[in-house]
XYZ file of C-alpha atoms in Angstrom:
699
model
C -21.309 164.534 -100.295
C -19.083 167.031 -98.490
C -17.473 169.164 -101.173
C -17.587 172.576 -99.561
C -14.370 172.023 -97.545
C -12.173 170.663 -100.316
C -10.244 173.755 -101.254
C -10.302 175.640 -97.964
C -6.652 176.445 -97.303
C -5.269 176.032 -93.833
C -1.850 176.120 -92.255
C -1.913 174.532 -88.775
C 0.095 171.354 -88.499
C -2.950 169.452 -87.281
C -4.292 169.782 -90.820
C -1.224 168.350 -92.577
C -0.863 164.715 -93.636
C 2.365 163.309 -95.083
C 1.662 159.879 -96.485
C 2.955 157.328 -98.976
C 1.192 154.880 -101.264
C 2.664 151.392 -100.790
C 1.934 148.162 -102.655
C 3.092 145.324 -104.848
C 3.642 146.177 -108.497
C 0.357 146.434 -110.455
C -1.857 146.610 -107.352
C -3.034 150.058 -108.443
C -0.939 152.525 -106.416
C -0.522 155.017 -109.226
C -4.194 154.843 -110.201
C -5.168 155.493 -106.566
C -2.838 158.511 -106.535
C -4.296 159.813 -109.803
C -7.852 159.568 -108.474
C -6.839 161.372 -105.268
C -5.385 164.228 -107.327
C -8.451 164.381 -109.549
C -11.044 164.317 -106.755
C -9.201 166.959 -104.723
C -9.034 169.278 -107.729
C -5.241 169.092 -108.060
C -5.735 167.833 -111.636
C -8.634 168.266 -114.022
C -8.335 165.028 -115.951
C -8.013 161.449 -114.778
C -4.619 160.066 -115.752
C -4.345 156.420 -116.817
C -1.300 154.167 -116.569
C -2.107 152.319 -119.810
C -2.387 155.625 -121.686
C 0.842 157.040 -120.239
C -1.013 160.110 -118.962
C -0.415 159.826 -115.217
C 1.032 162.699 -113.205
C 3.343 160.683 -110.966
C 4.694 158.272 -113.607
C 6.069 161.119 -115.681
C 9.444 159.616 -116.591
C 9.624 158.227 -120.119
C 10.823 154.840 -118.870
C 7.915 154.588 -116.427
C 5.452 155.259 -119.212
C 7.164 152.830 -121.577
C 7.235 150.030 -119.000
C 3.900 150.807 -117.319
C 5.335 150.640 -113.789
C 6.452 153.128 -111.149
C 10.243 153.352 -110.959
C 10.923 156.596 -109.110
C 9.129 157.871 -106.007
C 7.137 160.962 -106.961
C 5.764 163.570 -104.555
C 2.474 165.416 -105.108
C 0.333 167.678 -102.959
C -3.396 168.348 -102.726
C -6.066 169.744 -100.376
C -9.047 167.804 -99.020
C -11.467 168.962 -96.366
C -9.185 171.829 -95.434
C -6.254 169.457 -94.970
C -2.979 169.676 -96.887
C -2.127 166.135 -98.019
C 1.402 165.485 -99.279
C 1.535 162.144 -101.107
C 4.529 160.121 -102.275
C 3.724 157.437 -104.863
C 6.365 154.743 -104.320
C 7.558 151.932 -106.634
C 6.196 148.422 -106.191
C 8.999 146.461 -107.855
C 11.542 144.839 -105.537
C 14.472 146.335 -107.483
C 13.408 149.812 -106.365
C 12.761 149.089 -102.687
C 15.414 151.639 -101.729
C 13.132 154.371 -103.120
C 10.458 153.095 -100.733
C 12.930 153.043 -97.835
C 13.961 156.674 -98.337
C 10.351 157.763 -98.687
C 9.196 155.964 -95.542
C 11.952 157.664 -93.575
C 10.224 161.046 -93.992
C 6.546 160.033 -93.939
C 4.067 160.132 -91.067
C 1.584 157.617 -92.487
C 0.807 155.407 -95.467
C -1.924 153.796 -97.530
C -1.184 150.143 -98.299
C -2.946 149.091 -101.502
C -3.826 145.427 -102.072
C -5.229 143.638 -105.120
C -8.649 142.186 -104.258
C -7.835 139.073 -106.322
C -4.249 138.424 -105.235
C -4.412 139.746 -101.657
C -1.028 140.181 -99.979
C 1.664 139.663 -102.612
C 5.421 139.299 -101.985
C 6.349 142.943 -102.404
C 3.258 143.991 -100.428
C 4.732 142.058 -97.536
C 8.191 143.530 -98.101
C 7.019 147.165 -98.045
C 4.821 146.413 -95.030
C 7.900 145.216 -93.145
C 9.749 148.361 -94.211
C 6.919 150.456 -92.778
C 7.067 148.385 -89.574
C 10.750 149.239 -89.167
C 9.974 152.947 -89.437
C 6.841 152.643 -87.234
C 4.728 154.310 -89.938
C 0.962 154.041 -89.232
C -1.044 152.582 -92.124
C -4.536 152.123 -93.417
C -5.316 149.498 -96.060
C -7.223 149.869 -99.320
C -8.319 146.676 -101.074
C -8.419 147.734 -104.715
C -9.821 146.229 -107.933
C -13.052 144.865 -106.451
C -14.498 145.085 -109.960
C -12.153 142.361 -111.269
C -13.204 138.758 -111.881
C -12.285 136.695 -108.844
C -12.168 139.686 -106.496
C -12.819 138.654 -102.886
C -12.574 141.168 -100.046
C -12.758 138.520 -97.320
C -9.925 136.498 -98.864
C -7.756 139.605 -99.170
C -8.488 140.550 -95.545
C -7.573 137.048 -94.358
C -4.243 137.302 -96.162
C -3.591 140.662 -94.458
C -4.096 139.084 -91.050
C -2.176 135.888 -91.790
C 0.797 137.244 -93.747
C 1.242 140.675 -92.190
C 0.502 139.609 -88.601
C -1.778 142.529 -87.890
C -5.439 142.874 -86.961
C -7.501 144.008 -89.977
C -10.425 146.218 -88.960
C -12.810 146.207 -91.920
C -15.009 149.299 -91.966
C -16.777 148.747 -95.301
C -18.908 146.099 -96.993
C -18.922 145.896 -100.835
C -22.189 146.396 -102.694
C -22.154 143.995 -105.625
C -19.418 141.663 -106.822
C -16.939 141.816 -109.699
C -18.578 143.579 -112.700
C -21.597 144.441 -110.570
C -19.582 146.226 -107.889
C -21.108 149.697 -107.503
C -20.363 150.929 -103.989
C -19.834 150.181 -100.327
C -21.669 150.151 -97.035
C -20.007 152.390 -94.438
C -20.129 150.245 -91.292
C -19.401 153.158 -88.946
C -22.286 155.378 -90.066
C -24.387 152.498 -91.440
C -24.977 154.179 -94.780
C -24.517 153.191 -98.420
C -22.246 155.009 -100.873
C -23.086 154.347 -104.525
C -20.957 155.525 -107.466
C -22.656 155.947 -110.823
C -20.694 155.427 -114.033
C -19.850 158.755 -115.631
C -20.278 160.760 -112.444
C -17.523 162.032 -110.177
C -19.528 161.939 -106.945
C -21.280 159.267 -104.960
C -24.850 159.110 -103.742
C -25.399 158.530 -100.056
C -28.362 156.489 -98.874
C -29.582 153.871 -96.415
C -28.102 150.383 -96.305
C -29.767 148.210 -98.987
C -32.376 145.872 -97.520
C -30.632 142.817 -98.982
C -27.427 143.720 -97.159
C -28.915 144.981 -93.899
C -28.443 141.758 -91.950
C -24.913 141.209 -93.256
C -23.962 144.829 -92.521
C -25.191 144.523 -88.922
C -23.220 141.297 -88.487
C -20.034 142.889 -89.800
C -20.575 145.988 -87.664
C -20.798 143.657 -84.651
C -17.570 141.892 -85.694
C -15.862 145.276 -86.011
C -17.044 146.391 -82.563
C -15.821 143.171 -80.964
C -12.416 143.376 -82.670
C -11.938 146.990 -81.602
C -13.125 146.291 -78.038
C -10.470 143.572 -77.679
C -7.746 146.102 -78.482
C -8.949 149.437 -77.068
C -9.800 150.039 -73.353
C -12.378 152.809 -73.908
C -14.193 150.769 -76.553
C -14.118 147.711 -74.290
C -15.625 149.662 -71.401
C -18.468 150.963 -73.545
C -19.014 147.542 -75.131
C -19.321 145.919 -71.700
C -21.781 148.566 -70.501
C -23.998 148.816 -73.592
C -23.152 145.665 -75.601
C -22.356 148.056 -78.439
C -19.851 150.747 -79.388
C -21.023 154.154 -80.616
C -19.821 155.683 -83.866
C -17.862 158.375 -82.032
C -16.080 155.927 -79.718
C -15.415 153.566 -82.600
C -13.882 156.321 -84.717
C -11.652 157.461 -81.860
C -10.558 153.898 -81.143
C -9.758 153.259 -84.808
C -7.637 156.406 -84.853
C -5.712 155.303 -81.754
C -5.199 151.739 -83.002
C -3.984 152.978 -86.370
C -1.440 155.321 -84.849
C -0.115 152.694 -82.409
C 0.008 150.026 -85.114
C -2.139 147.585 -83.112
C -4.660 147.368 -85.937
C -5.145 148.456 -89.529
C -8.342 150.016 -90.867
C -9.380 148.295 -94.113
C -11.370 150.069 -96.823
C -12.215 148.825 -100.297
C -13.093 150.006 -103.783
C -11.995 150.229 -107.395
C -9.704 153.146 -108.190
C -10.001 152.577 -111.929
C -13.791 152.980 -111.701
C -13.375 155.933 -109.327
C -15.146 154.020 -106.526
C -14.064 154.370 -102.923
C -11.556 157.221 -103.110
C -13.564 159.816 -101.173
C -13.995 157.542 -98.109
C -10.296 156.722 -98.385
C -9.442 160.432 -98.189
C -11.782 160.840 -95.212
C -9.992 157.915 -93.529
C -6.618 159.563 -94.197
C -7.788 162.702 -92.434
C -9.526 160.837 -89.604
C -7.015 158.099 -88.767
C -3.519 158.915 -90.033
C -1.369 161.239 -87.894
C -0.393 164.844 -88.472
C 3.212 165.959 -87.843
C 2.119 166.888 -84.312
C 0.837 163.368 -83.623
C 4.167 161.617 -84.204
C 7.080 161.718 -81.736
C 9.571 164.572 -82.146
C 12.405 163.727 -84.498
C 15.546 162.625 -82.691
C 19.128 163.442 -83.597
C 22.538 163.769 -82.035
C 24.731 166.723 -81.190
C 28.210 166.184 -79.798
C 27.227 162.624 -78.958
C 24.134 163.621 -76.961
C 20.621 162.765 -78.134
C 18.400 165.745 -78.934
C 14.751 166.047 -79.918
C 13.253 168.607 -82.268
C 9.512 169.143 -82.042
C 7.411 169.918 -85.107
C 7.314 173.619 -84.305
C 7.686 176.347 -86.962
C 9.321 178.567 -84.311
C 11.988 175.997 -83.375
C 15.490 175.964 -84.916
C 15.342 174.602 -88.452
C 16.072 170.889 -89.014
C 15.338 168.907 -92.166
C 16.341 165.681 -93.900
C 17.191 165.269 -97.586
C 15.565 162.101 -98.940
C 15.915 162.499 -102.687
C 18.113 164.345 -105.167
C 17.174 164.802 -108.804
C 19.113 166.471 -111.588
C 16.884 168.113 -114.183
C 17.474 170.154 -117.297
C 16.862 173.310 -115.257
C 19.067 172.426 -112.286
C 19.493 170.270 -109.223
C 16.399 169.569 -107.121
C 16.855 168.511 -103.507
C 13.779 166.979 -101.875
C 13.503 167.821 -98.210
C 11.296 166.981 -95.242
C 11.178 169.893 -92.824
C 10.930 168.485 -89.298
C 11.310 171.684 -87.287
C 11.583 175.418 -87.833
C 11.104 177.498 -90.963
C 13.228 178.175 -94.045
C 12.913 180.998 -96.553
C 14.505 181.819 -99.861
C 18.072 182.972 -99.374
C 18.555 181.312 -95.978
C 21.922 179.769 -95.165
C 21.732 176.197 -93.847
C 24.337 173.774 -92.551
C 24.910 170.309 -94.028
C 25.854 168.750 -90.701
C 27.439 165.535 -91.942
C 29.625 167.288 -94.519
C 30.325 170.350 -92.310
C 29.428 172.534 -95.277
C 27.306 175.667 -95.529
C 24.664 175.840 -98.284
C 22.174 178.484 -99.353
C 18.512 177.998 -100.249
C 17.883 179.519 -103.669
C 14.212 178.668 -104.212
C 11.570 176.605 -102.413
C 9.110 174.616 -104.520
C 5.837 172.846 -103.788
C 6.242 169.577 -105.696
C 3.659 168.220 -108.105
C 5.625 165.318 -109.636
C 7.570 166.961 -112.500
C 5.849 170.321 -112.017
C 6.571 172.823 -109.276
C 5.010 175.894 -107.704
C 7.276 178.396 -106.015
C 6.817 179.107 -102.295
C 8.137 181.899 -100.100
C 8.894 179.597 -97.194
C 8.534 176.066 -95.843
C 7.623 175.216 -92.257
C 7.769 172.167 -90.016
C 5.752 169.331 -91.529
C 6.299 170.370 -95.156
C 7.755 168.156 -97.876
C 9.275 170.423 -100.519
C 12.009 170.652 -103.123
C 14.697 173.299 -102.888
C 16.982 174.733 -105.552
C 20.461 176.053 -104.884
C 22.041 173.287 -102.815
C 25.224 172.249 -104.568
C 26.440 169.184 -102.713
C 23.810 167.871 -100.260
C 23.265 164.152 -100.819
C 20.343 161.902 -100.002
C 20.345 161.296 -96.246
C 22.003 164.632 -95.436
C 20.788 166.639 -92.439
C 20.232 170.339 -93.055
C 19.758 172.616 -90.073
C 20.169 176.118 -88.729
C 23.914 176.889 -88.463
C 23.486 178.076 -84.880
C 21.707 174.890 -83.749
C 23.268 171.866 -85.467
C 21.770 168.401 -84.991
C 22.454 165.210 -86.963
C 19.370 163.175 -87.919
C 19.499 159.477 -88.683
C 19.706 158.986 -92.479
C 17.723 156.361 -94.414
C 19.392 152.965 -94.567
C 20.730 152.055 -98.013
C 20.660 148.366 -98.928
C 23.838 146.755 -100.228
C 23.785 146.209 -104.021
C 23.680 142.561 -105.114
C 23.937 142.624 -108.920
C 26.720 144.169 -110.998
C 27.433 144.839 -114.646
C 30.502 146.157 -116.398
C 29.810 149.369 -118.320
C 31.982 151.154 -120.835
C 31.607 153.968 -123.324
C 31.488 152.901 -126.977
C 33.882 155.693 -127.806
C 37.065 156.548 -125.928
C 36.111 160.199 -126.318
C 32.997 159.582 -124.193
C 34.829 157.999 -121.232
C 34.874 161.229 -119.211
C 31.211 161.919 -120.005
C 30.309 158.406 -118.848
C 32.159 158.927 -115.558
C 30.218 162.155 -114.996
C 26.910 160.464 -115.835
C 27.623 157.575 -113.459
C 28.553 159.979 -110.653
C 25.241 161.779 -111.136
C 23.360 158.470 -111.108
C 24.876 157.463 -107.778
C 24.138 160.907 -106.358
C 20.465 160.529 -107.261
C 20.152 156.866 -106.262
C 22.250 155.766 -103.229
C 21.347 152.105 -103.867
C 23.595 152.235 -106.951
C 27.364 151.944 -106.574
C 30.170 152.542 -109.055
C 33.726 151.308 -108.706
C 36.708 150.436 -110.858
C 37.839 146.807 -110.733
C 41.531 146.997 -109.750
C 42.374 143.811 -111.659
C 40.528 144.342 -114.941
C 40.259 148.133 -114.965
C 36.555 147.799 -115.825
C 33.994 150.283 -114.528
C 31.486 148.249 -112.549
C 27.925 149.415 -111.799
C 26.126 147.641 -108.949
C 22.445 147.765 -108.076
C 19.500 145.971 -106.505
C 18.520 143.830 -109.476
C 18.614 143.307 -113.206
C 15.768 145.726 -113.919
C 17.329 148.341 -111.634
C 20.553 148.274 -113.657
C 18.694 148.185 -116.955
C 16.802 151.336 -115.991
C 20.015 153.046 -114.831
C 21.861 152.312 -118.077
C 18.886 153.410 -120.163
C 18.764 156.658 -118.192
C 22.389 157.318 -119.151
C 21.558 156.706 -122.783
C 18.497 158.937 -122.824
C 19.559 161.750 -120.504
C 23.166 162.067 -121.638
C 23.024 160.792 -125.220
C 25.761 158.221 -124.579
C 26.183 154.856 -126.236
C 27.031 152.472 -123.411
C 28.250 148.894 -123.646
C 27.059 146.557 -120.882
C 28.583 143.253 -119.770
C 26.632 140.302 -118.368
C 25.392 140.952 -114.815
C 27.334 139.398 -111.968
C 26.172 138.776 -108.452
C 27.881 139.848 -105.241
C 29.345 136.694 -103.751
C 30.699 136.480 -100.221
C 33.289 134.257 -98.595
C 33.116 132.734 -95.140
C 35.209 130.514 -92.885
C 34.225 126.852 -93.005
C 37.088 125.700 -90.771
C 39.369 128.122 -88.987
C 42.848 127.992 -87.488
C 44.173 128.407 -83.955
C 47.335 129.991 -82.689
C 48.456 131.537 -85.960
C 51.407 133.777 -85.144
C 52.296 136.671 -87.371
C 55.295 138.935 -86.864
C 55.507 142.229 -88.741
C 59.031 143.673 -88.793
C 60.191 146.507 -91.001
C 63.414 148.492 -90.700
C 64.260 151.055 -93.400
C 66.346 153.418 -91.342
C 65.016 155.612 -88.599
C 62.027 154.412 -86.595
C 61.068 150.864 -87.552
C 57.851 148.866 -87.325
C 57.343 145.900 -85.036
C 54.195 144.015 -84.156
C 53.619 140.426 -83.119
C 50.115 138.959 -82.918
C 48.667 135.495 -82.319
C 45.194 134.928 -83.777
C 42.448 132.315 -83.504
C 40.042 132.386 -86.460
C 36.746 130.485 -86.457
C 33.292 130.627 -88.049
C 31.044 133.145 -86.342
C 27.949 131.088 -87.038
C 28.258 127.722 -88.781
C 26.109 127.152 -91.842
C 22.977 125.115 -91.300
C 23.236 121.450 -92.094
C 20.714 121.712 -94.939
C 22.516 124.642 -96.496
C 19.668 127.006 -95.773
C 21.670 129.555 -93.826
C 25.139 130.781 -93.176
C 27.097 132.992 -90.870
C 27.057 136.725 -91.288
C 29.052 139.543 -89.813
C 32.345 139.897 -88.005
C 33.278 139.650 -84.342
C 36.606 140.551 -82.754
C 37.641 139.449 -79.282
C 40.793 139.806 -77.204
C 41.948 137.445 -74.468
C 45.380 139.016 -74.064
C 46.399 139.298 -70.417
C 49.202 140.954 -68.548
C 49.287 143.990 -70.791
C 51.346 142.177 -73.425
C 49.440 144.171 -76.066
C 48.241 147.649 -74.992
C 44.573 148.501 -75.526
C 45.240 151.031 -78.289
C 47.167 148.376 -80.223
C 44.312 145.891 -79.755
C 41.978 148.381 -81.439
C 44.523 148.736 -84.253
C 44.604 144.946 -84.711
C 40.801 144.923 -84.991
C 40.933 147.696 -87.599
C 43.524 145.726 -89.553
C 41.357 142.611 -89.440
C 38.425 144.586 -90.791
C 40.666 145.799 -93.620
C 41.472 142.175 -94.480
C 37.770 141.285 -94.784
C 37.436 143.382 -97.941
C 38.929 140.615 -100.107
C 38.876 136.886 -99.411
C 41.313 134.268 -100.700
C 38.857 132.412 -102.945
C 38.011 135.092 -105.460
C 38.557 138.468 -103.837
C 34.985 138.627 -102.477
C 34.175 140.273 -99.120
C 34.521 137.939 -96.135
C 31.726 137.518 -93.608
C 30.768 135.147 -90.795
C 34.136 135.147 -89.031
C 35.226 135.507 -85.412
C 38.815 136.587 -84.710
C 40.340 136.296 -81.248
C 43.628 137.957 -80.369
C 45.183 135.550 -77.882
C 48.728 136.849 -77.504
C 51.269 139.264 -78.875
C 54.419 141.200 -78.251
C 55.599 144.772 -78.605
C 58.875 146.621 -79.010
C 59.669 149.588 -76.778
C 60.551 151.854 -79.714
C 59.311 150.323 -82.966
C 55.752 149.324 -82.058
C 52.916 151.610 -83.173
C 49.237 151.516 -84.025
C 50.121 151.445 -87.727
C 52.405 148.445 -87.213
C 49.731 146.489 -85.329
C 47.088 147.413 -87.882
C 49.341 146.057 -90.615
C 49.979 142.922 -88.560
C 46.233 142.435 -88.054
C 45.535 142.801 -91.759
C 48.320 140.558 -93.026
C 47.924 138.065 -90.183
C 44.220 137.544 -90.855
C 44.873 137.172 -94.579
C 47.402 134.447 -93.828
C 44.956 132.787 -91.416
C 42.189 132.772 -94.024
C 44.530 131.163 -96.557
C 45.533 128.554 -93.992
C 41.948 127.685 -93.090
C 39.131 126.253 -95.210
C 36.962 128.877 -96.904
C 33.513 128.540 -98.434
C 31.830 130.659 -101.087
C 28.409 132.153 -100.346
C 25.937 133.176 -103.011
C 22.868 135.442 -102.682
C 19.480 133.761 -102.904
C 16.024 135.225 -103.402
C 12.507 134.054 -102.724
C 10.671 133.844 -106.034
C 6.885 133.854 -106.217
C 5.727 132.714 -109.653
C 2.087 133.008 -110.744
C 1.329 130.824 -113.781
C -1.673 129.160 -115.467
C -2.469 125.657 -114.240
C -1.402 124.095 -117.546
C 2.124 125.524 -117.277
C 2.956 124.402 -113.730
C 5.011 121.382 -114.791
C 7.195 123.348 -117.201
C 7.776 126.109 -114.666
C 8.679 123.667 -111.877
C 11.147 121.932 -114.177
C 12.735 125.237 -115.113
C 13.052 126.251 -111.452
C 14.726 122.914 -110.660
C 17.178 123.478 -113.512
C 18.034 126.818 -111.919
C 18.838 125.113 -108.600
C 15.564 126.326 -107.147
C 14.043 124.756 -104.036
C 10.246 124.844 -104.112
C 8.850 125.913 -100.751
C 5.149 125.901 -101.508
C 2.413 125.806 -104.122
C -1.167 127.071 -103.946
C -4.108 127.261 -106.348
C -5.864 130.567 -106.936
C -8.640 131.225 -109.493
C -7.320 128.994 -112.289
C -3.698 129.818 -111.611
C -0.957 128.331 -109.486
C 1.264 130.348 -107.171
C 4.661 128.716 -106.704
C 7.113 129.904 -104.047
C 10.747 128.856 -104.376
C 14.202 129.862 -103.205
C 16.563 130.356 -106.143
C 20.189 131.564 -106.389
C 20.199 135.094 -107.758
C 22.816 134.175 -110.369
C 20.364 131.687 -111.906
C 17.602 134.263 -112.408
C 19.240 136.345 -115.132
C 17.026 136.130 -118.175
C 14.269 134.364 -116.244
C 11.597 136.862 -117.272
C 12.016 136.001 -120.950
C 12.089 132.259 -120.244
C 8.947 132.454 -118.095
C 7.095 134.382 -120.794
C 7.997 131.792 -123.419
C 6.937 128.860 -121.219
C 3.581 130.427 -120.272
C 2.688 132.191 -123.550
C 3.180 135.514 -121.817
C 0.730 134.750 -118.995
C 3.212 134.086 -116.192
C 4.516 136.678 -113.769
C 7.038 136.539 -110.977
C 8.343 138.644 -108.130
C 11.464 138.292 -106.025
C 12.507 139.166 -102.509
C 16.094 138.985 -101.269
C 16.507 136.508 -98.411
C 20.253 136.363 -97.744
C 23.223 134.172 -98.560
C 23.750 130.391 -98.612
C 26.817 128.218 -99.337
C 27.429 127.856 -103.050
C 27.918 124.375 -104.570
C 31.348 123.187 -105.662
C 30.602 123.914 -109.311
C 30.049 127.596 -108.560
C 33.071 127.733 -106.257
C 35.214 126.132 -108.883
C 34.005 128.518 -111.526
C 34.806 131.452 -109.296
C 38.302 130.211 -108.547
C 39.091 129.521 -112.168
C 37.995 132.994 -113.154
């Protein structure tokens, strides 16, 4: 085994890898991360999730719940390469943490359960990585479990993720007898012995020789179909050499045309060393990805990953600790040192770097400087938020921030004591600063403080964080979902005249509006319109262009609250067909007011429909509990989309209104004696039934 290069320090960007660990909850992401840290010498003891001794799951809530909640960054050295790793959450409620992490990563390891294959959140995070064009390699974990099947997991990768899996290993042994793998590139065996931290390399076992040759041939053919150089060599020699194959796998990984698949058991410490070698061999360095793009004065600019270039970095995480505010930063270009002044471009504010820290989860090592390609934490920034661009003051550029998903679940929160109201407001402001997927507002009608998030667990974790970190007793109301309103039947030719005369210059605006659904709901209720579109068919200059823009702005203002229950309005097309102006009293403000009030009147005159958020629920239950679970889903207005059998269990997929899922975890546990699990994935909005609409109106 090659151990002599592990701790050789190096600085060139070609020897840097910034990668994330992605997977469904309980697929083994954190265990994989722990074994990487242990084998690279970053830690001296293997951390275990069930013991609460992991490095990356250091938060007390993560250890209590046994899941990853917050993305944690760690760093290690392998084969002379600096590897910066972000362990991301696998629960759907914390997908925004994954989104912000992927925005600053160059590559990723997707971890799959060898029994379950591609699970719902595995698919969700894979799609997130697709959007960011992040190259990935796959690691099929838990091959030591009963029912583990590498081939089944690989088939699910190809079928559900629509990629070409390129399997480069063959397991040696099955389930409890799993002991190692055959490396199909070098045609060698790697055997891990219990109690030892290294593997033994040897020839392919005789019993597996024929199967290994067959799978090597399958790999060569799959690569030749995708890579020109491999195809040329395959046609000439009817085979592909190890060197050509390795180069082709690297190219296919970085273009996303294929995904290299490795396998092992992180818990047993099997397969991690080849995984690290694959990270170094196939995933890109900061120099292998396109230069980061930003804008300056409306023009697109590129910044190459060059330590000598003007500094540019993106904030992707903010964390308040007992010792101060930590700002996590990806340096894309240039170099920063302690004491440097930087510009927060979006806020037009100057900040100063106090300290630079190499992050090791909740521990930090101070650095003198950070260069292009580094992922570090800095101390001293007072106001930079997640998504902020920091750059050299003399060379400003605005980078695209991570996209924050809209919250869908809300709860009312209040301090138990009136004396704690100000402390609660401060704690909530800090929460939103750390987690942009949370939102806090005050309900103008009830005066309640409302906290919104991505799911029930997300809000539960946020409230518990307030209690633990700030010592506050917080009362929580029942969660509510974020409904929407849409136009079921519009109106034509609605005329609205805005006239106001209070002395001095008056206000006059006359508009004629057509309002119609932007996209009618599907006949089966499976879809609905989304968005807003504004058109103008005014001719003859009856309404000047600047006033038309003001009417559109007013219409957008009116979409904030619909007539049914004050919910945001979506799925509407507004056409300005006519209007009139006054030579002295017309203004942009007057036409904006006319647009706002006119659209409100049009919505009240038309027929509106309430939309409710729905999620795809994947429930895994024992065979003997299928009937009870199906009945419960039907009672929750669920529509079963599919059902499959898997190793003595049934996997049920259904679409269920989000409002009906509150408390479902407890109900599922009681109906399956604690053996059932479920995962959700947001799918959009559908028309709500009359009973829900009526309940909303009456409230």
